[in-house]
mmCIF file of C-alpha atoms in Angstrom:
data_model
loop_
_atom_site.group_PDB
_atom_site.id
_atom_site.type_symbol
_atom_site.label_atom_id
_atom_site.label_comp_id
_atom_site.label_asym_id
_atom_site.label_seq_id
_atom_site.Cartn_x
_atom_site.Cartn_y
_atom_site.Cartn_z
ATOM 1 C CA MET A 1 -58.343 27.167 -5.128
ATOM 2 C CA ASN A 2 -56.191 27.621 -8.172
ATOM 3 C CA LYS A 3 -53.572 25.141 -9.294
ATOM 4 C CA LYS A 4 -50.684 26.922 -7.633
ATOM 5 C CA GLU A 5 -52.328 26.762 -4.213
ATOM 6 C CA VAL A 6 -53.246 23.113 -4.715
ATOM 7 C CA PHE A 7 -49.683 22.136 -5.566
ATOM 8 C CA LYS A 8 -48.379 24.073 -2.590
ATOM 9 C CA LEU A 9 -50.622 21.999 -0.309
ATOM 10 C CA ALA A 10 -49.739 18.768 -2.129
ATOM 11 C CA LYS A 11 -46.067 18.841 -1.188
ATOM 12 C CA GLY A 12 -44.808 15.477 0.067
ATOM 13 C CA PHE A 13 -47.642 13.452 -1.420
ATOM 14 C CA ARG A 14 -46.983 10.116 -3.022
ATOM 15 C CA GLY A 15 -46.659 9.550 -6.758
ATOM 16 C CA ARG A 16 -48.804 11.544 -9.165
ATOM 17 C CA ALA A 17 -50.731 13.183 -6.340
ATOM 18 C CA LYS A 18 -48.051 15.844 -6.025
ATOM 19 C CA ASN A 19 -47.579 16.516 -9.728
ATOM 20 C CA CYS A 20 -50.817 16.033 -11.661
ATOM 21 C CA ILE A 21 -53.583 18.513 -10.926
ATOM 22 C CA ARG A 22 -56.567 16.176 -11.285
ATOM 23 C CA ILE A 23 -55.189 13.716 -8.777
ATOM 24 C CA ALA A 24 -53.633 16.354 -6.564
ATOM 25 C CA ARG A 25 -56.894 18.250 -6.227
ATOM 26 C CA GLU A 26 -58.704 15.140 -4.965
ATOM 27 C CA ARG A 27 -55.932 14.247 -2.549
ATOM 28 C CA VAL A 28 -55.638 17.781 -1.231
ATOM 29 C CA GLU A 29 -59.386 17.949 -0.611
ATOM 30 C CA LYS A 30 -59.162 14.687 1.298
ATOM 31 C CA ALA A 31 -56.138 15.878 3.225
ATOM 32 C CA LEU A 32 -57.987 19.019 4.329
ATOM 33 C CA GLN A 33 -60.975 16.928 5.413
ATOM 34 C CA TYR A 34 -58.687 14.661 7.420
ATOM 35 C CA SER A 35 -56.967 17.619 9.038
ATOM 36 C CA TYR A 36 -60.371 19.076 10.058
ATOM 37 C CA ARG A 37 -61.414 15.767 11.577
ATOM 38 C CA ASP A 38 -58.059 15.168 13.226
ATOM 39 C CA ARG A 39 -57.895 18.574 14.926
ATOM 40 C CA ARG A 40 -60.822 17.217 16.956
ATOM 41 C CA ASN A 41 -59.384 13.687 17.251
ATOM 42 C CA LYS A 42 -56.049 15.000 18.473
ATOM 43 C CA LYS A 43 -57.637 16.218 21.702
ATOM 44 C CA ARG A 44 -59.124 12.764 22.320
ATOM 45 C CA ASP A 45 -55.889 10.943 21.442
ATOM 46 C CA MET A 46 -53.798 13.156 23.704
ATOM 47 C CA ARG A 47 -56.098 12.576 26.669
ATOM 48 C CA SER A 48 -56.006 8.842 26.012
ATOM 49 C CA LEU A 49 -52.191 8.933 25.972
ATOM 50 C CA TRP A 50 -52.094 10.846 29.266
ATOM 51 C CA ILE A 51 -54.414 8.299 30.854
ATOM 52 C CA GLN A 52 -52.256 5.390 29.635
ATOM 53 C CA ARG A 53 -49.135 7.043 31.034
ATOM 54 C CA ILE A 54 -50.774 7.780 34.389
ATOM 55 C CA ASN A 55 -52.012 4.172 34.515
ATOM 56 C CA ALA A 56 -48.496 2.841 33.940
ATOM 57 C CA GLY A 57 -47.084 5.213 36.552
ATOM 58 C CA THR A 58 -49.608 4.330 39.251
ATOM 59 C CA ARG A 59 -49.384 0.589 38.601
ATOM 60 C CA GLN A 60 -45.690 0.795 39.414
ATOM 61 C CA HIS A 61 -46.886 1.788 42.907
ATOM 62 C CA GLY A 62 -49.580 -0.891 43.063
ATOM 63 C CA VAL A 63 -52.613 1.284 42.352
ATOM 64 C CA ASN A 64 -54.594 1.313 39.145
ATOM 65 C CA TYR A 65 -55.773 4.395 37.270
ATOM 66 C CA GLY A 66 -59.437 4.145 38.255
ATOM 67 C CA ASN A 67 -58.833 3.940 41.990
ATOM 68 C CA PHE A 68 -56.143 6.635 41.747
ATOM 69 C CA MET A 69 -58.435 9.170 40.061
ATOM 70 C CA HIS A 70 -61.280 8.338 42.441
ATOM 71 C CA GLY A 71 -58.996 9.030 45.374
ATOM 72 C CA LEU A 72 -57.895 12.350 43.861
ATOM 73 C CA MET A 73 -61.499 13.396 43.252
ATOM 74 C CA LYS A 74 -62.319 12.574 46.870
ATOM 75 C CA GLU A 75 -59.455 14.764 48.061
ATOM 76 C CA ASN A 76 -60.540 17.518 45.623
ATOM 77 C CA ILE A 77 -57.160 17.596 43.879
ATOM 78 C CA GLN A 78 -57.951 19.213 40.555
ATOM 79 C CA LEU A 79 -54.754 18.433 38.660
ATOM 80 C CA ASN A 80 -55.605 17.517 35.087
ATOM 81 C CA ARG A 81 -54.418 14.406 33.310
ATOM 82 C CA LYS A 82 -51.854 16.238 31.195
ATOM 83 C CA VAL A 83 -50.045 17.565 34.233
ATOM 84 C CA LEU A 84 -50.386 14.267 36.096
ATOM 85 C CA SER A 85 -48.736 12.379 33.227
ATOM 86 C CA GLU A 86 -45.873 14.894 33.117
ATOM 87 C CA ILE A 87 -45.416 14.606 36.893
ATOM 88 C CA SER A 88 -45.364 10.796 36.641
ATOM 89 C CA MET A 89 -42.558 11.010 34.086
ATOM 90 C CA HIS A 90 -40.394 13.872 35.356
ATOM 91 C CA GLU A 91 -41.096 14.105 39.121
ATOM 92 C CA PRO A 92 -41.367 10.517 40.402
ATOM 93 C CA TYR A 93 -41.178 11.344 44.101
ATOM 94 C CA SER A 94 -43.943 13.938 43.885
ATOM 95 C CA PHE A 95 -46.010 11.423 41.974
ATOM 96 C CA LYS A 96 -45.466 8.816 44.679
ATOM 97 C CA ALA A 97 -46.721 11.365 47.197
ATOM 98 C CA LEU A 98 -49.858 11.889 45.090
ATOM 99 C CA VAL A 99 -50.420 8.118 44.872
ATOM 100 C CA ASP A 100 -50.104 7.882 48.653
ATOM 101 C CA VAL A 101 -52.624 10.700 49.134
ATOM 102 C CA SER A 102 -55.066 8.997 46.790
ATOM 103 C CA HIS A 103 -54.565 5.586 48.373
ATOM 104 C CA SER A 104 -55.217 6.916 51.852
ATOM 105 C CA ALA A 105 -58.413 8.575 50.612
ATOM 106 C CA PHE A 106 -59.641 5.553 48.633
ATOM 107 C CA PRO A 107 -57.856 2.217 49.186
ATOM 108 C CA GLY A 108 -60.079 0.326 46.727
ATOM 109 C CA ASN A 109 -63.231 -1.788 46.816
ATOM 110 C CA LYS A 110 -61.625 -5.160 47.517
ATOM 111 C CA ALA A 111 -60.378 -3.975 50.910
ATOM 112 C CA ALA A 112 -63.978 -3.508 52.001
ATOM 113 C CA ALA A 113 -65.438 -6.676 50.416
ATOM 114 C CA ALA A 114 -62.785 -9.206 51.513
ATOM 115 C CA PRO A 115 -64.257 -10.273 54.886
ATOM 116 C CA LYS A 116 -67.441 -11.563 53.211
ATOM 117 C CA LYS A 117 -65.815 -14.887 52.242
ATOM 118 C CA GLU A 118 -65.890 -16.253 55.788
ATOM 119 C CA GLY A 119 -68.591 -18.826 55.059
ATOM 120 C CA LEU A 120 -67.078 -20.098 51.787
ATOM 121 C CA ALA A 121 -63.580 -20.407 53.210
ATOM 122 C CA VAL A 122 -64.483 -23.927 54.369
ATOM 123 C CA LEU A 123 -64.602 -25.125 50.737
ATOM 124 C CA LEU A 124 -61.150 -23.763 49.805
ATOM 125 C CA MET B 1 -42.205 46.543 15.693
ATOM 126 C CA ALA B 2 -43.636 43.912 18.014
ATOM 127 C CA MET B 3 -40.439 43.835 20.106
ATOM 128 C CA ALA B 4 -40.486 47.609 20.498
ATOM 129 C CA LEU B 5 -44.065 47.507 21.814
ATOM 130 C CA THR B 6 -43.334 44.817 24.399
ATOM 131 C CA THR B 7 -40.184 46.482 25.659
ATOM 132 C CA SER B 8 -42.009 49.801 26.008
ATOM 133 C CA SER B 9 -44.823 48.079 27.969
ATOM 134 C CA SER B 10 -42.286 46.415 30.284
ATOM 135 C CA LEU B 11 -40.653 49.806 30.918
ATOM 136 C CA PHE B 12 -44.030 51.217 31.921
ATOM 137 C CA ILE B 13 -44.661 48.340 34.337
ATOM 138 C CA SER B 14 -41.325 48.695 36.134
ATOM 139 C CA LYS B 15 -41.847 52.457 36.400
ATOM 140 C CA TYR B 16 -45.435 52.438 37.725
ATOM 141 C CA SER B 17 -45.916 49.284 39.814
ATOM 142 C CA PRO B 18 -44.051 50.209 43.085
ATOM 143 C CA SER B 19 -45.726 53.600 43.451
ATOM 144 C CA SER B 20 -49.257 52.683 42.418
ATOM 145 C CA SER B 21 -49.588 49.331 44.274
ATOM 146 C CA SER B 22 -51.161 50.857 47.438
ATOM 147 C CA PRO B 23 -53.672 53.477 46.156
ATOM 148 C CA SER B 24 -55.241 51.501 43.316
ATOM 149 C CA PRO B 25 -57.209 48.387 44.409
ATOM 150 C CA ARG B 26 -57.570 47.054 40.839
ATOM 151 C CA THR B 27 -55.041 44.223 40.602
ATOM 152 C CA THR B 28 -55.097 41.531 37.975
ATOM 153 C CA PRO B 29 -55.836 38.057 39.393
ATOM 154 C CA PHE B 30 -52.973 36.469 37.455
ATOM 155 C CA LEU B 31 -50.033 38.816 37.573
ATOM 156 C CA GLY B 32 -50.992 40.614 40.790
ATOM 157 C CA PHE B 33 -49.929 44.117 39.835
ATOM 158 C CA SER B 34 -52.067 47.124 39.061
ATOM 159 C CA LEU B 35 -53.620 47.922 35.742
ATOM 160 C CA SER B 36 -53.459 51.695 36.202
ATOM 161 C CA ALA B 37 -50.443 51.867 33.922
ATOM 162 C CA SER B 38 -52.370 50.268 31.110
ATOM 163 C CA THR B 39 -55.668 52.211 31.445
ATOM 164 C CA ASN B 40 -54.036 55.242 29.803
ATOM 165 C CA LYS B 41 -52.879 53.130 26.901
ATOM 166 C CA PRO B 42 -54.938 51.782 23.977
ATOM 167 C CA SER B 43 -56.628 48.410 24.560
ATOM 168 C CA LEU B 44 -54.303 46.680 22.101
ATOM 169 C CA GLN B 45 -51.368 47.041 24.473
ATOM 170 C CA SER B 46 -53.310 45.946 27.603
ATOM 171 C CA ASN B 47 -54.275 42.772 25.764
ATOM 172 C CA ARG B 48 -50.609 42.133 25.026
ATOM 173 C CA LEU B 49 -49.824 41.940 28.769
ATOM 174 C CA PHE B 50 -51.967 38.841 29.304
ATOM 175 C CA TYR B 51 -50.892 37.027 26.139
ATOM 176 C CA ILE B 52 -47.778 35.207 27.279
ATOM 177 C CA CYS B 53 -46.113 33.109 24.640
ATOM 178 C CA CYS B 54 -42.855 31.295 25.133
ATOM 179 C CA GLN B 55 -40.685 34.002 23.635
ATOM 180 C CA ASP B 56 -42.254 36.947 25.470
ATOM 181 C CA LYS B 57 -42.434 35.455 28.957
ATOM 182 C CA SER B 58 -39.509 37.441 30.355
ATOM 183 C CA SER B 59 -40.987 40.750 29.236
ATOM 184 C CA ALA B 60 -44.564 40.207 30.478
ATOM 185 C CA ILE B 61 -43.708 39.027 34.011
ATOM 186 C CA PRO B 62 -42.966 41.823 36.511
ATOM 187 C CA ALA B 63 -39.473 41.972 37.955
ATOM 188 C CA GLU B 64 -40.402 40.934 41.503
ATOM 189 C CA GLN B 65 -42.180 37.764 40.281
ATOM 190 C CA GLN B 66 -39.553 36.471 37.895
ATOM 191 C CA TRP B 67 -38.120 34.079 40.462
ATOM 192 C CA MET B 68 -41.299 32.003 40.245
ATOM 193 C CA PHE B 69 -40.886 31.327 36.528
ATOM 194 C CA ASP B 70 -37.557 29.620 36.101
ATOM 195 C CA ASP B 71 -36.036 28.153 32.948
ATOM 196 C CA LEU B 72 -37.669 30.462 30.396
ATOM 197 C CA THR B 73 -35.047 29.663 27.796
ATOM 198 C CA GLY B 74 -35.626 25.934 27.277
ATOM 199 C CA PRO B 75 -38.602 24.029 25.843
ATOM 200 C CA ASP B 76 -41.926 24.191 27.703
ATOM 201 C CA VAL B 77 -41.954 20.966 29.742
ATOM 202 C CA TRP B 78 -45.270 21.415 31.539
ATOM 203 C CA ASN B 79 -47.534 22.597 28.737
ATOM 204 C CA LYS B 80 -46.373 20.334 25.903
ATOM 205 C CA THR B 81 -46.820 16.575 26.183
ATOM 206 C CA TRP B 82 -43.451 14.867 26.292
ATOM 207 C CA TYR B 83 -42.354 12.957 23.234
ATOM 208 C CA PRO B 84 -39.200 10.832 23.400
ATOM 209 C CA LYS B 85 -36.102 11.923 21.565
ATOM 210 C CA ALA B 86 -33.546 9.518 20.105
ATOM 211 C CA LYS B 87 -31.464 9.519 23.284
ATOM 212 C CA ASP B 88 -34.504 8.367 25.312
ATOM 213 C CA HIS B 89 -34.677 4.991 23.563
ATOM 214 C CA ILE B 90 -31.156 3.941 22.613
ATOM 215 C CA PRO B 91 -31.303 0.222 21.740
ATOM 216 C CA THR B 92 -28.038 -0.596 23.509
ATOM 217 C CA SER B 93 -29.289 0.699 26.847
ATOM 218 C CA LYS B 94 -32.609 -1.157 26.970
ATOM 219 C CA THR B 95 -33.310 -3.444 29.925
ATOM 220 C CA TRP B 96 -33.226 -7.205 29.388
ATOM 221 C CA TYR B 97 -35.534 -9.519 31.337
ATOM 222 C CA ILE B 98 -35.427 -13.278 31.679
ATOM 223 C CA VAL B 99 -38.332 -15.532 32.565
ATOM 224 C CA ASP B 100 -38.530 -19.281 33.083
ATOM 225 C CA ALA B 101 -41.590 -20.659 31.307
ATOM 226 C CA SER B 102 -41.815 -23.974 33.177
ATOM 227 C CA ASP B 103 -45.272 -24.518 34.701
ATOM 228 C CA LYS B 104 -46.530 -21.089 33.725
ATOM 229 C CA ILE B 105 -49.888 -20.740 32.013
ATOM 230 C CA LEU B 106 -49.255 -19.863 28.359
ATOM 231 C CA GLY B 107 -51.635 -16.942 27.851
ATOM 232 C CA ARG B 108 -50.925 -15.209 31.157
ATOM 233 C CA LEU B 109 -47.177 -15.473 30.574
ATOM 234 C CA ALA B 110 -47.509 -14.161 27.017
ATOM 235 C CA SER B 111 -49.585 -11.228 28.222
ATOM 236 C CA THR B 112 -46.973 -10.150 30.781
ATOM 237 C CA ILE B 113 -44.192 -10.536 28.215
ATOM 238 C CA ALA B 114 -46.076 -8.458 25.640
ATOM 239 C CA ILE B 115 -46.689 -5.660 28.151
ATOM 240 C CA HIS B 116 -42.979 -5.438 28.947
ATOM 241 C CA ILE B 117 -41.879 -5.622 25.318
ATOM 242 C CA ARG B 118 -44.276 -2.872 24.306
ATOM 243 C CA GLY B 119 -43.307 -0.657 27.233
ATOM 244 C CA LYS B 120 -46.798 -0.264 28.666
ATOM 245 C CA ASN B 121 -45.480 -0.719 32.206
ATOM 246 C CA LEU B 122 -43.420 2.491 31.916
ATOM 247 C CA ALA B 123 -44.734 5.978 32.595
ATOM 248 C CA THR B 124 -42.836 7.119 29.477
ATOM 249 C CA TYR B 125 -44.966 4.863 27.242
ATOM 250 C CA THR B 126 -45.396 6.190 23.713
ATOM 251 C CA PRO B 127 -47.396 4.185 21.154
ATOM 252 C CA SER B 128 -45.328 5.241 18.151
ATOM 253 C CA VAL B 129 -41.893 4.615 19.656
ATOM 254 C CA ASP B 130 -40.230 1.431 20.882
ATOM 255 C CA MET B 131 -39.745 2.163 24.585
ATOM 256 C CA GLY B 132 -39.971 -1.439 25.764
ATOM 257 C CA ALA B 133 -37.463 -3.993 26.995
ATOM 258 C CA HIS B 134 -36.085 -7.244 25.653
ATOM 259 C CA VAL B 135 -37.395 -10.513 27.114
ATOM 260 C CA ILE B 136 -35.649 -13.898 27.128
ATOM 261 C CA VAL B 137 -37.798 -16.991 27.698
ATOM 262 C CA VAL B 138 -36.092 -20.235 28.726
ATOM 263 C CA ASN B 139 -37.496 -23.746 29.184
ATOM 264 C CA ALA B 140 -40.099 -23.012 26.533
ATOM 265 C CA GLU B 141 -41.037 -26.659 26.093
ATOM 266 C CA LYS B 142 -42.242 -26.854 29.712
ATOM 267 C CA VAL B 143 -44.942 -24.195 29.368
ATOM 268 C CA ALA B 144 -48.215 -25.260 30.993
ATOM 269 C CA ILE B 145 -51.730 -25.146 29.656
ATOM 270 C CA SER B 146 -55.019 -25.832 31.403
ATOM 271 C CA GLY B 147 -57.910 -28.105 30.486
ATOM 272 C CA LYS B 148 -57.778 -30.373 27.431
ATOM 273 C CA LYS B 149 -55.997 -27.805 25.267
ATOM 274 C CA ARG B 150 -52.899 -29.948 25.027
ATOM 275 C CA THR B 151 -54.700 -32.247 22.601
ATOM 276 C CA GLN B 152 -57.480 -29.942 21.439
ATOM 277 C CA LYS B 153 -55.877 -26.530 20.743
ATOM 278 C CA LEU B 154 -55.181 -26.210 17.019
ATOM 279 C CA TYR B 155 -52.458 -24.207 15.340
ATOM 280 C CA ARG B 156 -53.287 -23.442 11.729
ATOM 281 C CA ARG B 157 -51.220 -22.057 8.902
ATOM 282 C CA HIS B 158 -51.946 -21.596 5.219
ATOM 283 C CA SER B 159 -49.441 -21.743 2.392
ATOM 284 C CA GLY B 160 -51.453 -19.465 0.084
ATOM 285 C CA THR B 161 -52.348 -22.098 -2.534
ATOM 286 C CA PRO B 162 -55.868 -23.666 -2.546
ATOM 287 C CA GLY B 163 -56.164 -26.562 -0.136
ATOM 288 C CA GLY B 164 -52.948 -25.493 1.529
ATOM 289 C CA MET B 165 -54.167 -25.285 5.112
ATOM 290 C CA LYS B 166 -52.061 -27.216 7.613
ATOM 291 C CA VAL B 167 -53.423 -27.935 11.064
ATOM 292 C CA GLU B 168 -51.609 -29.342 14.064
ATOM 293 C CA THR B 169 -52.404 -29.681 17.724
ATOM 294 C CA PHE B 170 -50.561 -28.087 20.617
ATOM 295 C CA ASP B 171 -48.935 -31.429 21.430
ATOM 296 C CA GLN B 172 -47.644 -32.030 17.917
ATOM 297 C CA LEU B 173 -46.238 -28.494 17.622
ATOM 298 C CA GLN B 174 -44.568 -28.786 20.996
ATOM 299 C CA LYS B 175 -42.777 -31.949 19.830
ATOM 300 C CA ARG B 176 -41.776 -30.328 16.543
ATOM 301 C CA ILE B 177 -40.837 -26.678 17.381
ATOM 302 C CA PRO B 178 -41.563 -25.799 21.038
ATOM 303 C CA GLU B 179 -40.401 -22.182 20.723
ATOM 304 C CA ARG B 180 -43.106 -21.431 18.197
ATOM 305 C CA ILE B 181 -45.887 -21.860 20.773
ATOM 306 C CA ILE B 182 -44.724 -18.957 22.927
ATOM 307 C CA GLU B 183 -43.768 -16.910 19.872
ATOM 308 C CA HIS B 184 -47.240 -17.392 18.370
ATOM 309 C CA ALA B 185 -48.904 -16.392 21.628
ATOM 310 C CA VAL B 186 -46.822 -13.239 22.117
ATOM 311 C CA ARG B 187 -47.055 -12.195 18.460
ATOM 312 C CA GLY B 188 -50.838 -12.231 18.740
ATOM 313 C CA MET B 189 -50.625 -9.821 21.676
ATOM 314 C CA LEU B 190 -48.248 -7.318 20.101
ATOM 315 C CA PRO B 191 -49.505 -4.625 17.702
ATOM 316 C CA LYS B 192 -49.638 -5.617 14.042
ATOM 317 C CA GLY B 193 -47.678 -3.318 11.825
ATOM 318 C CA ARG B 194 -44.159 -2.168 11.212
ATOM 319 C CA LEU B 195 -43.490 -1.289 14.842
ATOM 320 C CA GLY B 196 -45.109 -4.516 16.035
ATOM 321 C CA ARG B 197 -42.889 -6.611 13.821
ATOM 322 C CA SER B 198 -39.779 -4.898 15.134
ATOM 323 C CA LEU B 199 -41.039 -5.346 18.724
ATOM 324 C CA PHE B 200 -41.406 -9.066 18.064
ATOM 325 C CA THR B 201 -37.681 -9.284 17.335
ATOM 326 C CA HIS B 202 -37.069 -8.271 20.966
ATOM 327 C CA LEU B 203 -38.490 -11.598 22.172
ATOM 328 C CA LYS B 204 -35.957 -14.419 22.449
ATOM 329 C CA VAL B 205 -37.314 -17.900 23.170
ATOM 330 C CA TYR B 206 -35.116 -20.895 23.954
ATOM 331 C CA THR B 207 -35.776 -24.555 24.736
ATOM 332 C CA GLY B 208 -33.840 -25.703 27.746
ATOM 333 C CA PRO B 209 -32.305 -23.565 30.493
ATOM 334 C CA ASP B 210 -29.427 -21.989 28.534
ATOM 335 C CA HIS B 211 -29.384 -18.782 26.552
ATOM 336 C CA PRO B 212 -26.572 -16.882 24.804
ATOM 337 C CA HIS B 213 -27.378 -13.484 26.307
ATOM 338 C CA GLU B 214 -25.362 -13.551 29.526
ATOM 339 C CA ALA B 215 -23.520 -10.409 28.412
ATOM 340 C CA GLN B 216 -26.770 -8.400 28.572
ATOM 341 C CA GLN B 217 -27.131 -9.250 32.296
ATOM 342 C CA PRO B 218 -30.856 -9.975 32.191
ATOM 343 C CA LYS B 219 -32.948 -9.379 35.299
ATOM 344 C CA GLU B 220 -35.844 -11.465 36.557
ATOM 345 C CA LEU B 221 -39.124 -10.460 34.852
ATOM 346 C CA PRO B 222 -41.481 -9.018 37.506
ATOM 347 C CA ILE B 223 -44.756 -10.921 37.243
ATOM 348 C CA ARG B 224 -47.782 -9.524 39.073
ATOM 349 C CA ASP B 225 -50.322 -12.109 37.954
ATOM 350 C CA LYS B 226 -51.167 -14.408 40.856
ATOM 351 C CA ARG B 227 -52.699 -17.145 38.726
ATOM 352 C CA ILE B 228 -49.819 -17.593 36.316
ATOM 353 C CA THR B 229 -48.347 -20.768 37.824
ATOM 354 C CA LYS B 230 -50.217 -23.951 37.125
ATOM 355 C CA GLN B 231 -52.375 -25.046 40.062
ATOM 356 C CA THR B 232 -52.024 -28.779 40.641
#
């Protein structure tokens, strides 16, 4: 790249990195490397954000993310996490319906394992 | 040039689709109308029919299906992840919570407080934006702690100069500055950084049952942890 292209890409950089070619060239190279890496990281970060939002939304209804997704998989509901997070934010009643569907399909493991404590209940 | 091409393709669709729907069995799986209009045309224009971007939506959807795609003028809500605007987190309209710290286990209480301050209990959680609530803690000197931590838990601080480490136990700090115990616990659970420091200012800790925030009408903090009260 010639100097003109480097300075065009170095707009907004801090200090000498936007004005002096030797420093700008290094910083621009690094910036392009970061942007290559982050185009791949962005997909991971977005999915993580959707999962956090879905988790918050389902916990308001007493179900956690893991059990919720397991219930949806059992019912073969193929909505992806992006759409589920948008539904949890903008369509709360529809989301409650989805949580109810998932809960009826998979109420959680503790519901099945609770009766086992009969023998130990004497100690409590 | 691009606009002229799309408008001409839309004219062709509206002209050909009613007459050619019955004889030709080739219908597209997405749009559901026949491709016979586009087979006469060069492949460039048939590709344009399936490429729907936000601006061209109204021209690529056939007239009888436009009722299914409403609100083509605004931003794309379903395909772009929502990011809060300034009006979604106005500081004056944040919720205020109040919690009484007497006989509550320190760490479990601090964890619940940090979750509400950060906003992780909301479906609109965003890591880069302060979407959380304010929390008031009263009766801070009565916070409970299990085991022998009352005499054994150490709070350290360093002044920066050599030999400047100061150590005190939980008991001593509680006699000196009781609010600092809960503040220290919650600060360790909030993110460290510029946003974390501003989140920390949303925590208000007071000794005794009074607080000056009656005007904010604080609600009771919903606690879901079953083991938060001290078991005697």
